[in-house]
mmCIF file of C-alpha atoms in Angstrom:
data_model
loop_
_atom_site.group_PDB
_atom_site.id
_atom_site.type_symbol
_atom_site.label_atom_id
_atom_site.label_comp_id
_atom_site.label_asym_id
_atom_site.label_seq_id
_atom_site.Cartn_x
_atom_site.Cartn_y
_atom_site.Cartn_z
ATOM 1 C CA MET A 1 9.544 8.159 -17.785
ATOM 2 C CA SER A 2 12.282 10.367 -16.087
ATOM 3 C CA ALA A 3 14.954 8.799 -13.700
ATOM 4 C CA GLY A 4 13.130 10.839 -10.964
ATOM 5 C CA ASN A 5 10.195 8.674 -10.941
ATOM 6 C CA PRO A 6 9.618 6.601 -8.323
ATOM 7 C CA THR A 7 8.931 3.639 -10.570
ATOM 8 C CA ALA A 8 12.014 4.026 -12.605
ATOM 9 C CA SER A 9 14.920 4.960 -9.821
ATOM 10 C CA GLY A 10 16.254 1.432 -9.339
ATOM 11 C CA SER A 11 16.764 -1.884 -10.764
ATOM 12 C CA ARG A 12 13.869 -4.477 -11.244
ATOM 13 C CA GLY A 13 15.995 -7.333 -12.978
ATOM 14 C CA SER A 14 16.249 -8.699 -9.363
ATOM 15 C CA ARG A 15 12.751 -8.831 -9.209
ATOM 16 C CA ARG A 16 12.454 -11.058 -12.406
ATOM 17 C CA GLN A 17 14.966 -13.479 -11.265
ATOM 18 C CA THR A 18 13.541 -13.897 -7.942
ATOM 19 C CA ARG A 19 11.201 -16.971 -6.718
ATOM 20 C CA LEU A 20 11.397 -15.917 -2.889
ATOM 21 C CA ALA A 21 7.769 -15.958 -1.449
ATOM 22 C CA ILE A 22 6.884 -12.763 -0.072
ATOM 23 C CA VAL A 23 4.533 -14.646 2.718
ATOM 24 C CA ALA A 24 1.160 -15.254 2.038
ATOM 25 C CA VAL A 25 -1.254 -12.576 2.719
ATOM 26 C CA CYS A 26 -3.773 -14.193 4.442
ATOM 27 C CA LEU A 27 -7.579 -12.782 6.160
ATOM 28 C CA ALA A 28 -6.255 -10.460 8.272
ATOM 29 C CA PHE A 29 -8.082 -7.560 7.565
ATOM 30 C CA VAL A 30 -11.267 -9.662 7.207
ATOM 31 C CA ALA A 31 -10.306 -11.243 10.418
ATOM 32 C CA ALA A 32 -9.805 -7.620 12.297
ATOM 33 C CA CYS A 33 -13.063 -6.134 10.881
ATOM 34 C CA ALA A 34 -15.617 -8.760 9.656
ATOM 35 C CA SER A 35 -16.830 -10.372 12.601
ATOM 36 C CA ARG A 36 -17.131 -7.224 15.117
ATOM 37 C CA PRO A 37 -17.735 -3.573 14.931
ATOM 38 C CA LEU A 38 -15.424 -1.437 12.826
ATOM 39 C CA PRO A 39 -12.647 0.226 15.167
ATOM 40 C CA GLU A 40 -12.662 3.929 15.388
ATOM 41 C CA LEU A 41 -10.427 4.586 12.070
ATOM 42 C CA LEU A 42 -8.979 7.753 11.885
ATOM 43 C CA PRO A 43 -9.929 10.398 8.947
ATOM 44 C CA VAL A 44 -7.199 10.172 6.162
ATOM 45 C CA THR A 45 -6.605 13.993 6.715
ATOM 46 C CA SER A 46 -6.238 16.033 9.935
ATOM 47 C CA SER A 47 -8.421 18.723 8.561
ATOM 48 C CA PRO A 48 -11.039 19.003 5.689
ATOM 49 C CA THR A 49 -9.925 19.437 2.269
ATOM 50 C CA GLY A 50 -13.067 19.335 0.235
ATOM 51 C CA LEU A 51 -10.952 17.533 -2.419
ATOM 52 C CA VAL A 52 -11.986 14.193 -4.140
ATOM 53 C CA LEU A 53 -9.005 12.580 -6.106
ATOM 54 C CA PRO A 54 -10.163 9.334 -7.414
ATOM 55 C CA GLY A 55 -7.180 6.950 -8.084
ATOM 56 C CA LYS A 56 -4.971 8.312 -5.449
ATOM 57 C CA PHE A 57 -3.741 5.990 -2.347
ATOM 58 C CA VAL A 58 -5.133 8.073 0.293
ATOM 59 C CA TRP A 59 -4.175 6.181 3.538
ATOM 60 C CA ILE A 60 -2.816 2.999 4.575
ATOM 61 C CA ASP A 61 -3.593 0.871 7.814
ATOM 62 C CA LEU A 62 -1.526 -2.119 9.291
ATOM 63 C CA VAL A 63 -3.533 -4.999 10.480
ATOM 64 C CA SER A 64 -1.422 -6.651 13.086
ATOM 65 C CA ARG A 65 -0.837 -9.606 14.485
ATOM 66 C CA ASP A 66 0.977 -8.248 17.585
ATOM 67 C CA VAL A 67 0.354 -4.441 18.041
ATOM 68 C CA THR A 68 3.219 -3.910 20.477
ATOM 69 C CA GLU A 69 5.915 -5.787 18.221
ATOM 70 C CA SER A 70 4.631 -3.863 15.252
ATOM 71 C CA LYS A 71 4.855 -0.431 17.223
ATOM 72 C CA LYS A 72 8.993 -1.543 18.288
ATOM 73 C CA PHE A 73 9.729 -2.389 15.118
ATOM 74 C CA TYR A 74 8.524 0.465 12.974
ATOM 75 C CA GLY A 75 9.265 3.260 15.736
ATOM 76 C CA GLN A 76 12.880 2.113 15.336
ATOM 77 C CA LEU A 77 13.031 1.618 11.747
ATOM 78 C CA PHE A 78 11.475 4.764 10.455
ATOM 79 C CA GLY A 79 11.229 6.734 13.818
ATOM 80 C CA TRP A 80 7.558 6.710 13.741
ATOM 81 C CA THR A 81 5.526 7.260 16.706
ATOM 82 C CA PHE A 82 2.371 6.151 18.140
ATOM 83 C CA GLN A 83 -0.906 7.398 19.524
ATOM 84 C CA ASP A 84 -3.211 4.764 21.233
ATOM 85 C CA GLY A 85 -6.894 4.979 20.685
ATOM 86 C CA VAL A 86 -10.011 2.971 20.956
ATOM 87 C CA ARG A 87 -8.909 -0.411 19.254
ATOM 88 C CA TYR A 88 -6.951 1.814 16.864
ATOM 89 C CA VAL A 89 -3.336 3.269 17.008
ATOM 90 C CA SER A 90 -2.308 6.100 14.741
ATOM 91 C CA ILE A 91 1.203 6.003 13.345
ATOM 92 C CA LEU A 92 2.767 9.377 13.276
ATOM 93 C CA HIS A 93 5.806 10.879 11.278
ATOM 94 C CA GLU A 94 6.927 14.041 12.878
ATOM 95 C CA GLY A 95 3.552 14.669 14.527
ATOM 96 C CA THR A 96 1.585 13.941 11.533
ATOM 97 C CA ALA A 97 -0.873 11.077 11.328
ATOM 98 C CA ILE A 98 0.288 8.859 7.851
ATOM 99 C CA ALA A 99 -1.208 5.622 9.078
ATOM 100 C CA GLY A 100 -2.833 3.235 11.593
ATOM 101 C CA ILE A 101 -2.515 -0.226 13.133
ATOM 102 C CA VAL A 102 -5.627 -2.401 14.122
ATOM 103 C CA ALA A 103 -5.288 -5.553 15.856
ATOM 104 C CA ALA A 104 -5.954 -8.788 14.008
ATOM 105 C CA ALA A 105 -8.947 -10.681 15.506
ATOM 106 C CA HIS A 106 -7.391 -13.853 14.806
ATOM 107 C CA PRO A 107 -3.278 -13.118 15.081
ATOM 108 C CA GLU A 108 -2.416 -16.577 13.251
ATOM 109 C CA PHE A 109 -3.431 -14.893 10.147
ATOM 110 C CA GLY A 110 -0.462 -12.815 10.380
ATOM 111 C CA SER A 111 -0.248 -8.918 9.539
ATOM 112 C CA GLU A 112 -0.882 -6.970 6.304
ATOM 113 C CA TRP A 113 -0.412 -3.715 5.139
ATOM 114 C CA VAL A 114 -4.167 -2.547 3.418
ATOM 115 C CA GLY A 115 -4.056 0.513 1.169
ATOM 116 C CA ASN A 116 -7.016 2.900 1.064
ATOM 117 C CA LEU A 117 -7.846 3.772 -2.219
ATOM 118 C CA SER A 118 -10.072 7.102 -3.069
ATOM 119 C CA VAL A 119 -13.134 6.405 -5.147
ATOM 120 C CA ALA A 120 -16.137 8.688 -6.192
ATOM 121 C CA ASP A 121 -18.585 6.518 -5.116
ATOM 122 C CA VAL A 122 -17.644 3.394 -3.190
ATOM 123 C CA ASP A 123 -21.042 1.387 -3.956
ATOM 124 C CA ARG A 124 -20.620 1.674 -7.620
ATOM 125 C CA ALA A 125 -16.923 0.892 -7.478
ATOM 126 C CA ALA A 126 -17.400 -2.326 -5.361
ATOM 127 C CA ALA A 127 -20.002 -3.489 -7.733
ATOM 128 C CA PHE A 128 -17.802 -2.900 -10.697
ATOM 129 C CA MET A 129 -14.861 -4.956 -8.892
ATOM 130 C CA THR A 130 -17.538 -7.698 -8.495
ATOM 131 C CA ARG A 131 -18.759 -7.551 -12.206
ATOM 132 C CA ARG A 132 -15.120 -7.532 -13.222
ATOM 133 C CA GLY A 133 -14.497 -10.995 -11.323
ATOM 134 C CA GLY A 134 -13.361 -9.583 -8.008
ATOM 135 C CA SER A 135 -15.279 -9.709 -4.773
ATOM 136 C CA VAL A 136 -16.280 -7.497 -1.744
ATOM 137 C CA GLU A 137 -15.179 -8.785 1.685
ATOM 138 C CA ARG A 138 -16.870 -5.973 3.730
ATOM 139 C CA GLY A 139 -19.240 -3.508 2.817
ATOM 140 C CA PRO A 140 -20.019 -0.730 1.687
ATOM 141 C CA VAL A 141 -20.215 0.902 5.177
ATOM 142 C CA ASP A 142 -19.772 4.117 6.814
ATOM 143 C CA ALA A 143 -17.245 4.565 9.248
ATOM 144 C CA PRO A 144 -18.236 7.821 10.956
ATOM 145 C CA GLN A 145 -14.436 9.373 10.545
ATOM 146 C CA ARG A 146 -12.813 7.713 7.830
ATOM 147 C CA GLY A 147 -15.983 7.808 5.534
ATOM 148 C CA ARG A 148 -17.698 5.180 2.996
ATOM 149 C CA LEU A 149 -15.582 2.045 2.636
ATOM 150 C CA ALA A 150 -15.465 -1.640 0.977
ATOM 151 C CA LEU A 151 -13.272 -4.148 1.204
ATOM 152 C CA VAL A 152 -12.408 -5.691 -1.791
ATOM 153 C CA ARG A 153 -10.286 -8.461 -3.753
ATOM 154 C CA ASP A 154 -9.657 -8.124 -7.281
ATOM 155 C CA PRO A 155 -9.996 -11.190 -9.524
ATOM 156 C CA ASP A 156 -6.140 -12.246 -8.527
ATOM 157 C CA GLU A 157 -7.113 -11.921 -5.027
ATOM 158 C CA ALA A 158 -5.124 -8.751 -4.000
ATOM 159 C CA ARG A 159 -6.971 -6.771 -1.207
ATOM 160 C CA VAL A 160 -7.663 -2.752 -1.386
ATOM 161 C CA LEU A 161 -10.216 -0.894 1.070
ATOM 162 C CA LEU A 162 -11.828 1.652 -1.489
ATOM 163 C CA VAL A 163 -12.984 4.704 0.071
ATOM 164 C CA ARG A 164 -14.784 8.013 -0.117
ATOM 165 C CA ALA A 165 -13.343 9.903 2.413
ATOM 166 C CA THR A 166 -15.125 12.075 4.980
ATOM 167 C CA GLY A 167 -13.689 15.741 4.438
ATOM 168 C CA GLY A 168 -11.973 14.954 1.634
ATOM 169 C CA ASP A 169 -8.691 13.570 0.310
ATOM 170 C CA PRO A 170 -5.239 14.821 1.294
ATOM 171 C CA PRO A 171 -3.282 16.987 -1.259
ATOM 172 C CA ASP A 172 -1.008 15.763 -3.261
ATOM 173 C CA VAL A 173 2.578 16.749 -1.926
ATOM 174 C CA ALA A 174 6.259 15.677 -1.901
ATOM 175 C CA PRO A 175 6.947 12.866 0.292
ATOM 176 C CA ALA A 176 9.327 13.465 3.260
ATOM 177 C CA VAL A 177 11.824 10.479 3.928
ATOM 178 C CA GLY A 178 10.055 8.091 6.462
ATOM 179 C CA ARG A 179 6.710 8.817 4.747
ATOM 180 C CA TRP A 180 5.013 6.648 1.990
ATOM 181 C CA LEU A 181 6.260 7.196 -1.560
ATOM 182 C CA TRP A 182 4.507 4.476 -3.974
ATOM 183 C CA ARG A 183 2.234 1.695 -4.449
ATOM 184 C CA GLU A 184 2.867 -1.617 -6.681
ATOM 185 C CA LEU A 185 0.739 -3.898 -7.726
ATOM 186 C CA TRP A 186 1.939 -7.488 -8.076
ATOM 187 C CA THR A 187 -0.341 -9.576 -10.092
ATOM 188 C CA HIS A 188 -0.354 -13.018 -11.890
ATOM 189 C CA ASP A 189 -2.557 -11.279 -14.888
ATOM 190 C CA VAL A 190 -0.918 -7.970 -15.480
ATOM 191 C CA ALA A 191 -3.131 -7.005 -18.752
ATOM 192 C CA ALA A 192 -6.402 -7.850 -16.605
ATOM 193 C CA ALA A 193 -5.341 -5.749 -13.572
ATOM 194 C CA VAL A 194 -4.164 -2.772 -15.779
ATOM 195 C CA SER A 195 -7.533 -2.853 -17.634
ATOM 196 C CA LEU A 196 -9.387 -3.315 -14.417
ATOM 197 C CA TYR A 197 -7.674 -0.516 -12.220
ATOM 198 C CA SER A 198 -7.439 1.818 -15.154
ATOM 199 C CA THR A 199 -11.286 1.889 -15.182
ATOM 200 C CA LEU A 200 -11.389 1.767 -11.651
ATOM 201 C CA GLY A 201 -9.034 4.530 -10.770
ATOM 202 C CA GLY A 202 -9.312 6.837 -14.060
ATOM 203 C CA TYR A 203 -5.869 5.877 -14.835
ATOM 204 C CA GLU A 204 -3.882 6.351 -18.166
ATOM 205 C CA PRO A 205 -1.466 3.157 -18.394
ATOM 206 C CA GLU A 206 2.080 3.715 -19.700
ATOM 207 C CA ILE A 207 4.543 0.962 -20.338
ATOM 208 C CA ILE A 208 8.252 1.287 -19.578
ATOM 209 C CA GLU A 209 11.094 -0.990 -19.980
ATOM 210 C CA LEU A 210 13.416 -1.478 -16.764
ATOM 211 C CA ASP A 211 16.109 -3.987 -17.327
ATOM 212 C CA GLY A 212 14.191 -5.714 -19.976
ATOM 213 C CA GLN A 213 11.356 -6.224 -17.830
ATOM 214 C CA SER A 214 7.846 -4.461 -18.961
ATOM 215 C CA TYR A 215 6.731 -2.321 -15.898
ATOM 216 C CA HIS A 216 3.048 -0.660 -16.188
ATOM 217 C CA VAL A 217 2.679 2.683 -14.579
ATOM 218 C CA LEU A 218 -0.926 4.084 -13.827
ATOM 219 C CA LYS A 219 -0.990 7.510 -14.416
ATOM 220 C CA GLN A 220 -3.250 10.586 -14.252
ATOM 221 C CA GLY A 221 -2.041 13.057 -16.651
ATOM 222 C CA ASP A 222 1.577 13.574 -15.940
ATOM 223 C CA ARG A 223 1.113 12.295 -12.307
ATOM 224 C CA PRO A 224 1.836 8.525 -11.605
ATOM 225 C CA ARG A 225 -0.013 7.086 -8.953
ATOM 226 C CA ALA A 226 1.001 3.132 -8.725
ATOM 227 C CA GLY A 227 2.699 0.354 -10.705
ATOM 228 C CA VAL A 228 1.652 -2.983 -11.825
ATOM 229 C CA LEU A 229 4.454 -5.639 -12.365
ATOM 230 C CA GLU A 230 4.183 -9.302 -12.587
ATOM 231 C CA ALA A 231 4.590 -11.535 -9.569
ATOM 232 C CA PRO A 232 6.788 -14.748 -9.443
ATOM 233 C CA PRO A 233 4.368 -17.981 -9.422
ATOM 234 C CA ASP A 234 4.941 -18.683 -5.908
ATOM 235 C CA VAL A 235 4.042 -14.890 -4.818
ATOM 236 C CA ASN A 236 0.561 -14.267 -3.760
ATOM 237 C CA PRO A 237 -0.771 -11.427 -5.630
ATOM 238 C CA LEU A 238 -0.887 -8.069 -3.256
ATOM 239 C CA TRP A 239 -0.568 -4.169 -3.324
ATOM 240 C CA LEU A 240 3.013 -3.636 -1.967
ATOM 241 C CA PRO A 241 3.504 -0.042 -0.465
ATOM 242 C CA TYR A 242 7.001 1.741 -0.395
ATOM 243 C CA VAL A 243 8.574 3.921 2.270
ATOM 244 C CA ARG A 244 11.353 6.671 1.363
ATOM 245 C CA VAL A 245 14.269 6.318 2.732
ATOM 246 C CA LYS A 246 17.991 7.834 2.644
ATOM 247 C CA ASP A 247 19.937 4.812 2.403
ATOM 248 C CA VAL A 248 18.501 1.354 1.472
ATOM 249 C CA ALA A 249 21.487 -1.001 2.604
ATOM 250 C CA ALA A 250 21.423 0.992 5.777
ATOM 251 C CA SER A 251 17.326 0.476 6.448
ATOM 252 C CA ALA A 252 17.241 -2.957 5.127
ATOM 253 C CA GLY A 253 20.135 -3.626 7.739
ATOM 254 C CA LEU A 254 18.367 -1.973 10.413
ATOM 255 C CA ALA A 255 15.294 -3.791 9.428
ATOM 256 C CA GLU A 256 16.751 -7.340 9.667
ATOM 257 C CA SER A 257 18.551 -6.444 12.867
ATOM 258 C CA LEU A 258 15.086 -5.869 14.230
ATOM 259 C CA GLY A 259 13.532 -9.077 13.108
ATOM 260 C CA ALA A 260 12.487 -8.410 9.305
ATOM 261 C CA ARG A 261 13.555 -10.631 6.361
ATOM 262 C CA ILE A 262 14.761 -9.232 3.259
ATOM 263 C CA VAL A 263 12.991 -10.754 0.088
ATOM 264 C CA LEU A 264 15.092 -8.812 -2.134
ATOM 265 C CA GLN A 265 17.629 -5.745 -2.400
ATOM 266 C CA ASP A 266 19.547 -3.527 -4.549
ATOM 267 C CA ASP A 267 21.199 -0.060 -4.481
ATOM 268 C CA ARG A 268 17.897 1.854 -4.588
ATOM 269 C CA ASN A 269 14.965 -0.783 -4.011
ATOM 270 C CA ALA A 270 14.466 -3.467 -1.053
ATOM 271 C CA ILE A 271 11.438 -5.423 -0.323
ATOM 272 C CA LEU A 272 10.807 -6.983 3.204
ATOM 273 C CA VAL A 273 8.688 -8.833 5.534
ATOM 274 C CA ASP A 274 8.202 -7.509 8.991
ATOM 275 C CA PRO A 275 8.375 -9.491 11.991
ATOM 276 C CA GLY A 276 4.502 -10.059 11.733
ATOM 277 C CA GLY A 277 4.585 -11.212 7.964
ATOM 278 C CA ALA A 278 3.608 -8.011 6.481
ATOM 279 C CA PRO A 279 5.363 -7.278 3.182
ATOM 280 C CA PHE A 280 6.729 -3.680 2.301
ATOM 281 C CA GLY A 281 9.468 -2.006 0.371
ATOM 282 C CA ILE A 282 11.574 0.681 0.843
ATOM 283 C CA GLN A 283 13.003 3.050 -1.830
ATOM 284 C CA VAL A 284 15.730 5.812 -2.549
ATOM 285 C CA TRP A 285 13.960 8.611 -4.452
ATOM 286 C CA SER A 286 15.922 11.635 -6.184
ATOM 287 C CA GLY A 287 12.811 13.878 -5.755
ATOM 288 C CA ARG A 288 13.322 15.364 -9.474
ATOM 289 C CA THR A 289 9.716 14.722 -10.537
ATOM 290 C CA GLU A 290 6.290 15.116 -8.521
ATOM 291 C CA ALA A 291 5.225 12.832 -6.087
ATOM 292 C CA THR A 292 2.398 10.421 -5.876
ATOM 293 C CA GLN A 293 1.434 11.055 -2.640
#
């Protein structure tokens, strides 16, 4: 794997050593959606594409304990702007929608970023997750603008939203600074997770060694889609999203001044917990290989 790949651009040694908890990922998304009608979720593209790219993370939503707090934090950190809708806030980067925010029904559950994974058939994918020991928390259900959805947990309790998008998936493009760069699964059973998601997403797994630690890359042909690594025992399994930044130290320092907690940091990566309790990562990327987004 080349040094320009998002998975290989920084040291992972501190991840093996850290035993700091990322903060428990609770029932935020379920609390926001399970007991009431779905919010008016945005489509994953601004205009129809007709593309279906199973295995690609096509969107992400923040379920927030405090929407005003989240808008202030991410607006100051990344320069994102926001457009309020009916029970749903669009997150924009330079005028383009890149994510959304929905208020948690029970703020005490904290905040959580929930990735949207494209699948060819949501009903079959949800049933497959159940057969493999996971569970379906809501759905499958139709959201008029977003598409067919199912909120699932894998056998290790990591959440992901399966989606067959109305109008198609966004094309693969190079991610700009301030946009989503990478997705990484932290799990307590790497072998089982790699097997499950390789089948679910149609991936070809590849193992690379980073600082003496095995790192699994889920690929489709030459295109990496996500990474998988072993979580410390006191870290709840989760799909961790990364935003591309120019300078990790500067961005991490700003995030901390805005109320975030730095879980770990090196010169090219940092893992943070926002003021609402949602974990996310930032990373410098050389851009010398094809992007995952």
